[in-house]
Amino acid sequence: MNVNMDLLEAIRRRRTTNTPFSPEPVSNEHKRLLIETATRAPSHFNSQPWRFVIIEDKARIQAMANIAGDSMKRLMDEGAFVSRYRRYFRFSKQETAKTNSGIYIDNVPFFLRPLIKLVFSDNVGNLLSRLGASRILARDQRKIVENTPMLLAIVLDKQEYKPGELSGLYASITLGAVIQTFWLVTTSLNMGMQFISTPLEVKDNRERVETLLHIPAQYELVAIFRMGYKDSNAARNTIDWTSNQRKSITDLVHYNEWGTAIPPELATARSLLWDEEHGTNTRN
Ligand SMILES: Cc1cc2nc3c(=O)[nH]c(=O)nc-3n(C[C@H](O)[C@H](O)[C@H](O)COP(=O)(O)O)c2cc1C
């Protein structure tokens, strides 16, 4: 794969990879390229507040997979997953088109199809562990992590990362720049990546990960990713989603002041990202 993929091409193709990767280990050259490119990101006063843990040890990956699966089960069973994220779930193309945001749960086992809205609705309590969906989601989550060739954990220096303070905001901004670079460079290498956020959402499991990785107290664990080379034949998870839709420039941008629409010439200008001449339009 051409490492020098055109920037717009990498942006067009970038996606969360929520299918299994090829078992092939990530080459050392590629790991080095990923770290060196990501850390070209801007940071306030060039503070470089991020550190990384590359995890390839099978036993640790298995332990992380177990923690991720357990976290998903608990978040579902306790209702936290649904109550926190219900507003992002979409169950049809029409519902998705209304907001052009959120995730469309488009892959659901046959027996759950008529009930899927119920599974992801508030106030159903534990209803048979949400009709078995929590067990399926937990198994999917464990399996997809245990079969990954590499995990990447990112930590931030707590001297810089102080939530609620300006330095906390600045550290979050540079973290985003680092992550987007990882995402674009993995895309250019025919690799994929996926956030594994569930362990960070269950307090004792977050601590288990910090212990497993020997993260010093001075650093805050802020993100965990799966990474690997894409496998075009990989099967989808039992319950799965897509989220390629985006709001339009007119929905997102105001002109000179809040509430004033952008000029029509801007709204209808040729899209250099999506025009036919730039190859397949993969927006939808
Ligand atoms: C802070 C953050 C946390 C996320 N956590 C998860 C996660 O736990 N699992 C997952 O599959 N995707 C996760 N995502 C990915 C988003 O769901 C995804 O970026 C969004 O749906 C758009 O899809 P795309 O990345 O394919 O364009 C996360 C993204 C961000 C920025």
XYZ file of N, CA and C in Angstrom, residues 14-16 18 84-106 240-247 252 283:
111
model
N -11.100 7.196 5.699
C -10.976 6.924 7.127
C -12.313 6.502 7.736
N -12.290 5.426 8.462
C -13.494 4.937 9.148
C -13.058 4.281 10.449
N -13.961 4.170 11.373
C -13.747 3.264 12.495
C -13.836 1.841 11.949
N -14.763 -1.624 12.754
C -15.372 -2.425 13.826
C -15.524 -3.892 13.418
N -26.736 6.621 28.904
C -25.743 7.601 28.453
C -25.851 7.866 26.951
N -26.114 6.799 26.174
C -25.923 6.912 24.728
C -27.184 6.766 23.893
N -28.321 6.595 24.537
C -29.572 6.372 23.801
C -29.779 7.396 22.678
N -29.424 8.633 22.950
C -29.741 9.665 21.956
C -28.926 9.542 20.666
N -27.915 8.690 20.685
C -27.114 8.516 19.464
C -27.555 7.311 18.630
N -28.464 6.476 19.170
C -28.832 5.264 18.436
C -29.898 5.565 17.389
N -29.702 5.051 16.166
C -30.693 5.161 15.087
C -31.021 3.740 14.643
N -32.311 3.538 14.266
C -32.747 2.176 13.952
C -33.228 2.004 12.515
N -33.178 3.068 11.715
C -33.558 2.953 10.307
C -32.823 4.039 9.526
N -32.801 3.861 8.208
C -32.154 4.866 7.347
C -32.867 6.208 7.470
N -34.204 6.140 7.578
C -34.993 7.376 7.669
C -34.637 8.140 8.947
N -34.544 7.380 10.046
C -34.202 8.013 11.325
C -32.802 8.632 11.236
N -31.899 7.927 10.575
C -30.521 8.408 10.421
C -30.500 9.696 9.598
N -31.307 9.716 8.532
C -31.309 10.877 7.625
C -31.859 12.129 8.309
N -32.679 11.941 9.339
C -33.276 13.113 10.003
C -32.220 14.004 10.645
N -31.190 13.399 11.240
C -30.179 14.208 11.938
C -28.816 14.149 11.259
N -28.607 13.148 10.386
C -27.275 12.901 9.827
C -26.214 12.809 10.909
N -26.585 12.212 12.028
C -25.606 11.999 13.098
C -25.940 10.666 13.766
N -25.158 10.319 14.777
C -25.426 9.100 15.538
C -24.963 7.846 14.817
N -25.284 6.697 15.393
C -24.894 5.433 14.764
C -26.155 4.633 14.428
N -26.129 4.068 13.214
C -27.275 3.313 12.706
C -27.030 1.829 13.006
N -27.829 1.281 13.898
C -27.666 -0.135 14.267
C -28.350 -0.957 13.180
N -27.543 -1.355 12.177
C -28.113 -1.949 10.963
C -27.917 -3.454 10.889
N -24.263 -4.795 15.081
C -23.271 -3.876 14.517
C -23.929 -2.606 13.970
N -23.103 -1.620 13.693
C -23.603 -0.307 13.300
C -22.743 0.292 12.202
N -23.298 1.320 11.543
C -22.517 2.144 10.615
C -22.760 3.606 10.987
N -21.830 4.467 10.613
C -22.004 5.888 10.979
C -21.244 6.768 10.004
N -21.483 6.563 8.748
C -20.753 7.310 7.731
C -21.410 8.653 7.416
N -22.645 8.823 7.853
C -23.358 10.062 7.516
C -22.758 11.262 8.253
N -22.808 12.408 7.606
C -22.321 13.638 8.247
C -23.317 14.760 7.968
N -23.391 15.695 8.885
C -24.208 16.883 8.664
C -23.577 17.704 7.534
N -23.796 23.092 9.632
C -22.731 23.183 10.638
C -22.121 24.575 10.787
N -19.348 8.602 0.360
C -19.943 9.326 1.480
C -21.099 8.564 2.092
